[in-house]
mmCIF file of C-alpha atoms in Angstrom:
data_model
loop_
_atom_site.group_PDB
_atom_site.id
_atom_site.type_symbol
_atom_site.label_atom_id
_atom_site.label_comp_id
_atom_site.label_asym_id
_atom_site.label_seq_id
_atom_site.Cartn_x
_atom_site.Cartn_y
_atom_site.Cartn_z
ATOM 1 C CA MET Q 1 85.969 116.279 80.654
ATOM 2 C CA PRO Q 2 85.240 118.528 83.106
ATOM 3 C CA LYS Q 3 89.346 120.594 83.661
ATOM 4 C CA ILE Q 4 89.988 122.012 86.796
ATOM 5 C CA LEU Q 5 92.645 124.310 87.617
ATOM 6 C CA MET Q 6 95.062 124.521 90.450
ATOM 7 C CA LEU Q 7 96.677 127.099 91.502
ATOM 8 C CA ALA Q 8 98.688 126.164 94.902
ATOM 9 C CA GLY Q 9 100.483 129.992 95.276
ATOM 10 C CA ASP Q 10 102.735 129.943 98.100
ATOM 11 C CA GLY Q 11 103.438 129.043 101.527
ATOM 12 C CA ILE Q 12 102.509 126.024 102.111
ATOM 13 C CA GLY Q 13 100.266 126.302 99.400
ATOM 14 C CA PRO Q 14 101.847 123.405 97.659
ATOM 15 C CA GLU Q 15 101.604 121.035 100.440
ATOM 16 C CA ILE Q 16 98.039 121.629 101.410
ATOM 17 C CA MET Q 17 97.400 121.507 97.088
ATOM 18 C CA GLU Q 18 98.261 118.378 96.785
ATOM 19 C CA GLU Q 19 95.709 116.883 99.717
ATOM 20 C CA ALA Q 20 93.087 117.869 97.617
ATOM 21 C CA LYS Q 21 94.610 115.818 94.603
ATOM 22 C CA LYS Q 22 94.295 112.825 97.942
ATOM 23 C CA ILE Q 23 91.075 113.561 97.319
ATOM 24 C CA LEU Q 24 89.964 114.384 93.883
ATOM 25 C CA SER Q 25 91.783 111.089 91.907
ATOM 26 C CA LEU Q 26 89.731 108.547 94.518
ATOM 27 C CA PHE Q 27 86.554 110.128 92.519
ATOM 28 C CA LYS Q 28 88.638 109.254 89.585
ATOM 29 C CA ASP Q 29 86.660 106.499 88.457
ATOM 30 C CA THR Q 30 83.037 108.418 89.069
ATOM 31 C CA PHE Q 31 83.761 111.623 87.465
ATOM 32 C CA ASP Q 32 86.173 111.949 84.898
ATOM 33 C CA PHE Q 33 88.630 115.634 85.158
ATOM 34 C CA SER Q 34 91.293 116.910 83.876
ATOM 35 C CA PHE Q 35 93.552 119.078 85.536
ATOM 36 C CA VAL Q 36 96.391 121.736 85.069
ATOM 37 C CA GLU Q 37 98.335 123.763 87.368
ATOM 38 C CA LYS Q 38 100.171 127.476 86.905
ATOM 39 C CA PRO Q 39 101.658 129.745 88.706
ATOM 40 C CA ILE Q 40 99.828 132.909 90.958
ATOM 41 C CA GLY Q 41 101.628 134.957 94.025
ATOM 42 C CA GLY Q 42 104.485 134.916 94.651
ATOM 43 C CA ALA Q 43 105.342 131.839 92.370
ATOM 44 C CA GLY Q 44 103.729 133.863 89.499
ATOM 45 C CA ILE Q 45 106.667 136.361 90.544
ATOM 46 C CA ASP Q 46 109.667 134.401 90.998
ATOM 47 C CA LYS Q 47 108.157 132.755 86.882
ATOM 48 C CA HIS Q 48 106.816 134.985 85.511
ATOM 49 C CA GLY Q 49 107.441 138.462 86.690
ATOM 50 C CA ASP Q 50 103.711 138.772 87.335
ATOM 51 C CA PRO Q 51 101.579 137.962 90.460
ATOM 52 C CA PHE Q 52 98.916 136.440 88.076
ATOM 53 C CA PRO Q 53 100.871 135.058 84.889
ATOM 54 C CA SER Q 54 98.966 135.524 81.687
ATOM 55 C CA GLU Q 55 99.355 131.781 80.771
ATOM 56 C CA THR Q 56 97.687 131.292 84.549
ATOM 57 C CA ALA Q 57 95.329 133.864 82.881
ATOM 58 C CA ASN Q 58 94.108 132.104 80.292
ATOM 59 C CA GLU Q 59 93.998 127.992 81.756
ATOM 60 C CA ALA Q 60 91.794 130.126 84.401
ATOM 61 C CA LEU Q 61 89.101 131.533 81.329
ATOM 62 C CA THR Q 62 88.928 127.844 80.162
ATOM 63 C CA ALA Q 63 88.903 126.074 83.563
ATOM 64 C CA ASP Q 64 84.958 124.533 85.177
ATOM 65 C CA ALA Q 65 86.447 124.879 88.010
ATOM 66 C CA ILE Q 66 89.685 127.077 90.266
ATOM 67 C CA LEU Q 67 91.385 125.212 93.619
ATOM 68 C CA LEU Q 68 94.346 127.988 94.639
ATOM 69 C CA GLY Q 69 95.873 127.151 98.029
ATOM 70 C CA ALA Q 70 97.799 131.111 99.134
ATOM 71 C CA VAL Q 71 98.903 133.257 98.385
ATOM 72 C CA GLY Q 72 102.520 135.258 100.202
ATOM 73 C CA GLY Q 73 105.002 135.495 101.304
ATOM 74 C CA PRO Q 74 107.762 138.331 102.877
ATOM 75 C CA GLN Q 75 110.002 137.652 100.898
ATOM 76 C CA TRP Q 76 107.855 139.622 98.299
ATOM 77 C CA ASP Q 77 106.960 141.833 100.597
ATOM 78 C CA SER Q 78 108.511 145.045 99.898
ATOM 79 C CA PHE Q 79 107.485 144.469 96.440
ATOM 80 C CA PRO Q 80 105.465 147.901 94.958
ATOM 81 C CA MET Q 81 101.503 147.227 95.513
ATOM 82 C CA ALA Q 82 100.373 146.653 92.084
ATOM 83 C CA GLN Q 83 103.915 143.789 91.849
ATOM 84 C CA ARG Q 84 102.604 142.238 95.288
ATOM 85 C CA PRO Q 85 101.331 138.258 95.106
ATOM 86 C CA GLU Q 86 98.304 139.332 96.917
ATOM 87 C CA LYS Q 87 97.501 141.155 93.322
ATOM 88 C CA GLY Q 88 97.315 138.353 92.223
ATOM 89 C CA LEU Q 89 94.111 136.542 93.969
ATOM 90 C CA LEU Q 90 92.038 140.115 93.682
ATOM 91 C CA ALA Q 91 93.177 139.973 89.319
ATOM 92 C CA ILE Q 92 92.060 136.886 88.613
ATOM 93 C CA ARG Q 93 88.987 137.538 91.043
ATOM 94 C CA LYS Q 94 88.142 140.663 88.881
ATOM 95 C CA GLU Q 95 89.228 138.378 85.314
ATOM 96 C CA LEU Q 96 86.359 136.282 85.919
ATOM 97 C CA GLY Q 97 83.592 138.353 87.751
ATOM 98 C CA LEU Q 98 83.982 136.465 90.929
ATOM 99 C CA PHE Q 99 82.333 139.044 92.496
ATOM 100 C CA ALA Q 100 80.184 136.610 95.830
ATOM 101 C CA ASN Q 101 82.629 135.034 98.498
ATOM 102 C CA LEU Q 102 80.737 132.395 100.323
ATOM 103 C CA ARG Q 103 82.319 131.632 103.564
ATOM 104 C CA PRO Q 104 80.293 128.170 105.445
ATOM 105 C CA VAL Q 105 81.203 128.631 109.207
ATOM 106 C CA LYS Q 106 80.596 126.135 110.984
ATOM 107 C CA ILE Q 107 81.395 123.942 113.947
ATOM 108 C CA TRP Q 108 83.024 120.562 114.028
ATOM 109 C CA PRO Q 109 81.659 118.315 117.283
ATOM 110 C CA ALA Q 110 84.786 117.107 118.519
ATOM 111 C CA LEU Q 111 86.622 120.920 118.141
ATOM 112 C CA ALA Q 112 83.540 122.493 119.897
ATOM 113 C CA GLY Q 113 85.982 122.892 123.456
ATOM 114 C CA PHE Q 114 88.759 124.197 120.791
ATOM 115 C CA SER Q 115 87.515 127.218 120.080
ATOM 116 C CA PRO Q 116 87.612 130.430 122.577
ATOM 117 C CA LEU Q 117 84.108 130.196 123.507
ATOM 118 C CA ARG Q 118 82.388 128.140 126.052
ATOM 119 C CA PRO Q 119 81.059 125.438 123.925
ATOM 120 C CA GLU Q 120 77.286 126.093 125.610
ATOM 121 C CA LYS Q 121 78.142 129.327 123.002
ATOM 122 C CA LEU Q 122 78.406 127.039 120.274
ATOM 123 C CA GLU Q 123 75.570 125.095 120.162
ATOM 124 C CA ASN Q 124 73.260 125.538 116.764
ATOM 125 C CA VAL Q 125 76.189 127.444 115.244
ATOM 126 C CA SER Q 126 76.517 127.231 111.500
ATOM 127 C CA PHE Q 127 76.238 130.624 109.097
ATOM 128 C CA THR Q 128 77.927 131.795 105.711
ATOM 129 C CA VAL Q 129 79.277 135.014 104.837
ATOM 130 C CA VAL Q 130 77.975 136.367 101.766
ATOM 131 C CA ARG Q 131 80.857 138.582 101.350
ATOM 132 C CA GLU Q 132 80.595 141.364 97.665
ATOM 133 C CA LEU Q 133 84.967 140.226 96.824
ATOM 134 C CA THR Q 134 85.166 142.807 94.052
ATOM 135 C CA GLY Q 135 84.226 147.036 95.034
ATOM 136 C CA ASP Q 136 84.504 148.738 97.772
ATOM 137 C CA VAL Q 137 87.925 150.606 99.433
ATOM 138 C CA TYR Q 138 90.299 146.972 97.524
ATOM 139 C CA PHE Q 139 89.012 148.502 93.693
ATOM 140 C CA GLY Q 140 87.487 152.464 94.563
ATOM 141 C CA GLN Q 141 89.440 154.766 92.480
ATOM 142 C CA PRO Q 142 91.152 157.910 93.411
ATOM 143 C CA ARG Q 143 93.170 155.818 95.597
ATOM 144 C CA GLY Q 144 97.430 156.444 96.403
ATOM 145 C CA ILE Q 145 99.545 158.132 98.133
ATOM 146 C CA GLU Q 146 100.167 162.197 97.520
ATOM 147 C CA ILE Q 147 101.266 165.533 98.746
ATOM 148 C CA ARG Q 148 98.510 167.771 99.866
ATOM 149 C CA GLY Q 149 99.470 171.785 101.016
ATOM 150 C CA GLY Q 150 103.398 169.940 101.287
ATOM 151 C CA THR Q 151 101.555 166.602 104.034
ATOM 152 C CA ARG Q 152 102.303 163.035 102.714
ATOM 153 C CA VAL Q 153 98.474 161.331 102.519
ATOM 154 C CA GLY Q 154 97.121 158.741 101.456
ATOM 155 C CA PHE Q 155 93.598 157.755 100.502
ATOM 156 C CA ASN Q 156 91.346 154.808 99.056
ATOM 157 C CA THR Q 157 87.935 155.434 98.132
ATOM 158 C CA MET Q 158 84.261 153.358 99.424
ATOM 159 C CA ILE Q 159 81.984 153.117 96.427
ATOM 160 C CA TYR Q 160 79.155 151.143 94.949
ATOM 161 C CA SER Q 161 77.151 151.179 93.074
ATOM 162 C CA GLU Q 162 73.455 150.217 92.998
ATOM 163 C CA ASP Q 163 73.806 146.555 90.775
ATOM 164 C CA GLU Q 164 76.858 146.359 92.336
ATOM 165 C CA ILE Q 165 74.898 145.861 95.370
ATOM 166 C CA ARG Q 166 71.738 143.748 93.642
ATOM 167 C CA ARG Q 167 73.638 140.995 92.490
ATOM 168 C CA ILE Q 168 75.012 140.311 96.571
ATOM 169 C CA ALA Q 169 71.853 140.452 98.153
ATOM 170 C CA LYS Q 170 69.713 138.686 95.742
ATOM 171 C CA ILE Q 171 72.263 135.682 96.515
ATOM 172 C CA ALA Q 172 72.612 136.495 99.953
ATOM 173 C CA PHE Q 173 68.380 136.556 100.297
ATOM 174 C CA ASP Q 174 68.970 132.775 97.690
ATOM 175 C CA MET Q 175 70.751 131.110 100.678
ATOM 176 C CA ALA Q 176 68.673 131.905 103.280
ATOM 177 C CA ARG Q 177 65.809 131.077 101.389
ATOM 178 C CA LYS Q 178 67.121 127.822 101.237
ATOM 179 C CA SER Q 179 68.544 128.107 104.745
ATOM 180 C CA GLN Q 180 66.412 129.826 108.254
ATOM 181 C CA LYS Q 181 65.465 132.460 105.825
ATOM 182 C CA ILE Q 182 66.736 134.789 107.640
ATOM 183 C CA VAL Q 183 69.648 137.602 106.634
ATOM 184 C CA HIS Q 184 72.343 140.159 108.248
ATOM 185 C CA SER Q 185 72.589 142.976 106.094
ATOM 186 C CA ILE Q 186 75.958 144.808 107.349
ATOM 187 C CA ASP Q 187 76.790 147.991 107.443
ATOM 188 C CA LYS Q 188 78.267 151.107 108.998
ATOM 189 C CA ALA Q 189 75.136 153.401 107.626
ATOM 190 C CA ASN Q 190 75.003 155.765 110.624
ATOM 191 C CA VAL Q 191 78.226 157.119 109.060
ATOM 192 C CA LEU Q 192 79.452 156.005 105.793
ATOM 193 C CA GLU Q 193 77.156 158.020 102.928
ATOM 194 C CA THR Q 194 77.892 154.617 100.729
ATOM 195 C CA MET Q 195 76.750 152.045 103.246
ATOM 196 C CA ARG Q 196 73.372 154.476 103.609
ATOM 197 C CA PHE Q 197 73.035 153.705 100.197
ATOM 198 C CA TRP Q 198 74.077 150.272 100.566
ATOM 199 C CA ARG Q 199 70.805 149.416 103.166
ATOM 200 C CA GLU Q 200 69.040 151.400 100.995
ATOM 201 C CA ILE Q 201 68.924 148.869 97.937
ATOM 202 C CA VAL Q 202 68.761 145.896 99.871
ATOM 203 C CA SER Q 203 66.337 146.308 102.129
ATOM 204 C CA ASP Q 204 64.646 146.987 98.180
ATOM 205 C CA VAL Q 205 65.718 144.182 97.192
ATOM 206 C CA HIS Q 206 63.964 142.321 100.417
ATOM 207 C CA LYS Q 207 61.256 143.522 99.071
ATOM 208 C CA ASP Q 208 61.283 140.319 96.176
ATOM 209 C CA TYR Q 209 61.939 138.546 99.124
ATOM 210 C CA PRO Q 210 58.409 138.717 101.946
ATOM 211 C CA ASP Q 211 59.368 134.813 103.002
ATOM 212 C CA VAL Q 212 63.272 136.174 103.995
ATOM 213 C CA HIS Q 213 63.779 137.723 107.352
ATOM 214 C CA LEU Q 214 66.086 140.957 106.879
ATOM 215 C CA GLU Q 215 68.145 142.678 109.798
ATOM 216 C CA HIS Q 216 70.291 145.399 108.904
ATOM 217 C CA PHE Q 217 73.425 145.526 111.694
ATOM 218 C CA TYR Q 218 76.694 148.407 112.260
ATOM 219 C CA VAL Q 219 79.238 145.613 111.521
ATOM 220 C CA ASP Q 220 80.573 146.763 114.781
ATOM 221 C CA ASN Q 221 78.134 145.456 117.092
ATOM 222 C CA THR Q 222 78.185 142.589 114.676
ATOM 223 C CA ALA Q 223 81.910 142.220 116.147
ATOM 224 C CA MET Q 224 80.427 141.614 119.212
ATOM 225 C CA GLN Q 225 76.697 139.526 118.767
ATOM 226 C CA LEU Q 226 79.276 137.042 117.082
ATOM 227 C CA ILE Q 227 81.373 136.481 120.530
ATOM 228 C CA ARG Q 228 77.236 137.225 122.540
ATOM 229 C CA GLN Q 229 75.456 134.895 120.183
ATOM 230 C CA PRO Q 230 76.627 133.683 117.104
ATOM 231 C CA SER Q 231 73.594 131.381 116.202
ATOM 232 C CA ALA Q 232 71.609 134.108 115.865
ATOM 233 C CA PHE Q 233 73.362 134.754 112.699
ATOM 234 C CA ASP Q 234 72.756 132.062 108.999
ATOM 235 C CA VAL Q 235 73.344 134.403 105.822
ATOM 236 C CA MET Q 236 75.567 137.514 106.586
ATOM 237 C CA LEU Q 237 75.378 139.770 103.898
ATOM 238 C CA THR Q 238 78.616 142.015 103.801
ATOM 239 C CA PRO Q 239 80.695 144.164 101.810
ATOM 240 C CA ASN Q 240 84.046 143.222 101.135
ATOM 241 C CA MET Q 241 86.208 145.173 104.171
ATOM 242 C CA PHE Q 242 83.589 145.023 106.538
ATOM 243 C CA GLY Q 243 83.359 140.113 105.489
ATOM 244 C CA ASP Q 244 87.127 140.272 104.913
ATOM 245 C CA ILE Q 245 87.703 141.016 108.514
ATOM 246 C CA LEU Q 246 84.151 139.883 109.385
ATOM 247 C CA SER Q 247 84.568 136.506 108.344
ATOM 248 C CA ASP Q 248 88.605 136.096 110.028
ATOM 249 C CA GLU Q 249 86.955 136.249 113.404
ATOM 250 C CA ALA Q 250 82.949 134.171 112.678
ATOM 251 C CA ALA Q 251 86.609 131.433 111.590
ATOM 252 C CA VAL Q 252 87.640 131.547 114.767
ATOM 253 C CA LEU Q 253 85.107 130.422 116.479
ATOM 254 C CA SER Q 254 85.190 126.703 114.263
ATOM 255 C CA GLY Q 255 89.044 126.390 116.394
ATOM 256 C CA SER Q 256 91.320 127.406 113.415
ATOM 257 C CA LEU Q 257 91.038 129.294 110.393
ATOM 258 C CA GLY Q 258 92.801 126.775 108.765
ATOM 259 C CA MET Q 259 89.548 124.698 108.905
ATOM 260 C CA LEU Q 260 87.420 126.771 107.115
ATOM 261 C CA PRO Q 261 86.458 126.123 103.120
ATOM 262 C CA SER Q 262 84.929 129.321 101.323
ATOM 263 C CA ALA Q 263 84.179 129.866 97.249
ATOM 264 C CA SER Q 264 84.094 132.757 94.945
ATOM 265 C CA ILE Q 265 80.940 132.333 92.391
ATOM 266 C CA GLY Q 266 79.389 135.355 90.348
ATOM 267 C CA GLY Q 267 81.139 133.897 86.824
ATOM 268 C CA LYS Q 268 81.539 131.368 84.341
ATOM 269 C CA GLN Q 269 84.094 129.274 86.402
ATOM 270 C CA ALA Q 270 84.013 129.683 90.272
ATOM 271 C CA LEU Q 271 87.066 129.298 92.527
ATOM 272 C CA TYR Q 272 87.701 127.841 95.698
ATOM 273 C CA GLU Q 273 90.287 128.103 98.485
ATOM 274 C CA PRO Q 274 90.376 127.755 102.368
ATOM 275 C CA ILE Q 275 89.974 131.031 104.245
ATOM 276 C CA HIS Q 276 94.127 131.068 106.178
ATOM 277 C CA GLY Q 277 96.429 132.259 103.822
ATOM 278 C CA SER Q 278 100.090 131.204 103.444
ATOM 279 C CA ALA Q 279 101.546 130.684 107.060
ATOM 280 C CA PRO Q 280 105.037 130.796 105.026
ATOM 281 C CA ASP Q 281 106.509 130.558 108.766
ATOM 282 C CA ILE Q 282 105.105 126.572 109.196
ATOM 283 C CA ALA Q 283 104.881 126.121 104.913
ATOM 284 C CA GLY Q 284 107.446 122.806 103.591
ATOM 285 C CA GLN Q 285 107.379 121.815 106.694
ATOM 286 C CA GLY Q 286 104.602 119.687 107.614
ATOM 287 C CA LEU Q 287 102.704 121.408 109.783
ATOM 288 C CA ALA Q 288 99.941 122.543 107.862
ATOM 289 C CA ASN Q 289 96.227 122.300 107.887
ATOM 290 C CA PRO Q 290 95.012 120.291 104.764
ATOM 291 C CA ILE Q 291 91.455 120.797 105.891
ATOM 292 C CA GLY Q 292 90.412 123.975 104.860
ATOM 293 C CA MET Q 293 91.348 122.867 101.455
ATOM 294 C CA ILE Q 294 89.352 119.636 101.630
ATOM 295 C CA LEU Q 295 86.421 120.853 101.996
ATOM 296 C CA SER Q 296 87.091 123.741 99.058
ATOM 297 C CA VAL Q 297 86.728 120.839 97.029
ATOM 298 C CA ALA Q 298 84.055 119.575 98.888
ATOM 299 C CA MET Q 299 82.590 122.672 97.843
ATOM 300 C CA MET Q 300 83.485 122.359 94.532
ATOM 301 C CA LEU Q 301 82.152 119.002 93.616
ATOM 302 C CA GLU Q 302 78.554 120.448 94.703
ATOM 303 C CA ILE Q 303 78.576 123.608 93.616
ATOM 304 C CA SER Q 304 80.163 122.968 90.099
ATOM 305 C CA PHE Q 305 79.306 119.947 89.293
ATOM 306 C CA GLY Q 306 76.088 119.335 91.562
ATOM 307 C CA ARG Q 307 78.050 116.115 93.414
ATOM 308 C CA GLN Q 308 76.153 116.828 96.628
ATOM 309 C CA ASP Q 309 76.826 112.997 97.185
ATOM 310 C CA TYR Q 310 80.543 113.631 96.810
ATOM 311 C CA ALA Q 311 80.418 116.566 99.212
ATOM 312 C CA LYS Q 312 78.539 115.509 102.128
ATOM 313 C CA ILE Q 313 81.156 112.235 101.837
ATOM 314 C CA ILE Q 314 83.984 114.223 102.451
ATOM 315 C CA ASP Q 315 82.791 115.965 104.679
ATOM 316 C CA LYS Q 316 81.856 113.421 107.289
ATOM 317 C CA ALA Q 317 85.612 111.956 106.470
ATOM 318 C CA VAL Q 318 87.086 115.354 107.726
ATOM 319 C CA GLY Q 319 84.665 114.978 111.202
ATOM 320 C CA ASP Q 320 85.144 111.744 111.884
ATOM 321 C CA CYS Q 321 88.372 112.014 111.934
ATOM 322 C CA LEU Q 322 88.518 114.476 114.254
ATOM 323 C CA ALA Q 323 86.147 112.538 115.886
ATOM 324 C CA GLU Q 324 88.487 109.811 116.364
ATOM 325 C CA GLY Q 325 90.651 112.112 117.262
ATOM 326 C CA LEU Q 326 93.295 113.118 114.502
ATOM 327 C CA ARG Q 327 94.988 116.837 115.583
ATOM 328 C CA THR Q 328 97.014 119.193 113.413
ATOM 329 C CA GLY Q 329 99.862 121.469 115.575
ATOM 330 C CA ASP Q 330 96.649 124.232 115.172
ATOM 331 C CA ILE Q 331 94.182 122.443 116.347
ATOM 332 C CA TRP Q 332 95.972 119.676 118.930
ATOM 333 C CA SER Q 333 95.179 119.257 122.156
ATOM 334 C CA GLU Q 334 96.392 116.796 124.917
ATOM 335 C CA GLY Q 335 95.604 113.845 124.720
ATOM 336 C CA MET Q 336 94.386 114.552 120.613
ATOM 337 C CA GLN Q 337 96.767 112.607 118.557
ATOM 338 C CA LYS Q 338 98.546 115.228 116.743
ATOM 339 C CA VAL Q 339 99.408 114.464 112.868
ATOM 340 C CA SER Q 340 101.089 115.485 110.473
ATOM 341 C CA THR Q 341 99.506 117.400 106.746
ATOM 342 C CA ALA Q 342 100.239 114.357 104.400
ATOM 343 C CA ALA Q 343 99.177 112.506 106.813
ATOM 344 C CA MET Q 344 95.880 113.926 108.207
ATOM 345 C CA GLY Q 345 95.063 113.202 104.541
ATOM 346 C CA ASP Q 346 96.015 110.720 104.078
ATOM 347 C CA ALA Q 347 92.999 109.508 106.622
ATOM 348 C CA VAL Q 348 90.303 111.820 105.460
ATOM 349 C CA ALA Q 349 91.568 110.099 102.125
ATOM 350 C CA GLY Q 350 91.264 106.581 103.662
ATOM 351 C CA LYS Q 351 87.732 107.634 104.760
ATOM 352 C CA VAL Q 352 86.642 108.796 101.039
ATOM 353 C CA ALA Q 353 87.708 105.836 99.915
ATOM 354 C CA ALA Q 354 85.507 102.990 101.868
ATOM 355 C CA ALA Q 355 82.782 104.803 101.195
ATOM 356 C CA ILE Q 356 82.549 105.654 97.713
#
């Protein structure tokens, strides 16, 4: 029986995880699974003094897939860097070897008017950011804060091995073969040696994919083109730090960070989570948008369990609810029906149940 590890985490994480359970429970008759709940992030600190407790790590290593809500909150901001909630997220990625983060960007027709871009700019926008997840300045050594020449300095190291670049590039090119066969590789090769190396290796991997068109873009130009011509992108291949920034910029095209799911892959297990943060300012008030979490469930069912049929049912249910005017506060506009976190989850669940 497949085991799903649920890590609700902090802030709005527990609320949106309840909606994930609601959707998953509808498939129990045809998809027999069990789930285990464990703490991570601030919840792990509060319970075990560790943002990635050993009991959570042990369950992650034996799970078939992992769902994560969100981590972080102001009550832990004063903690040392190594003990912050975000370290739990970095640790589980590293422990499981999750080196590739997939963030699909989709424009829902019902929300086109809610995007900061004009509707005509959003026509045919559908692409995926493939972000390298375990290298770059987030993990590079040396790092720290020290005194040099009587002055305090902070430093991080941007570093990539050839193998790290090759494996993430292959994922991007393989994805492009199943899509529009276009890869935009993002770097800053004009000023950074690490990024010149990135460009060199990506170009070499491309030799094995002659049917895929490759373009190299500087990161600053990419930020501009995401606003100027977002429909030009198909698969965007990024180093860790640039992908962190650009994927959030891309998410705004859809109208809200609350709409987008993600998958972190590369190891035996994959981890699925919405791309938004823990939003502590609205936690516990029923205001959170659960759609990113619900669509993360859809990604999990498709990628980890091969149930593309289930994923399509969930995707259509979300689209139908939006078309009927249901909105959480982050995507609400005049004339739409504002609903709570649970009410949005109920509405999606109702349509999923009717379609099964």
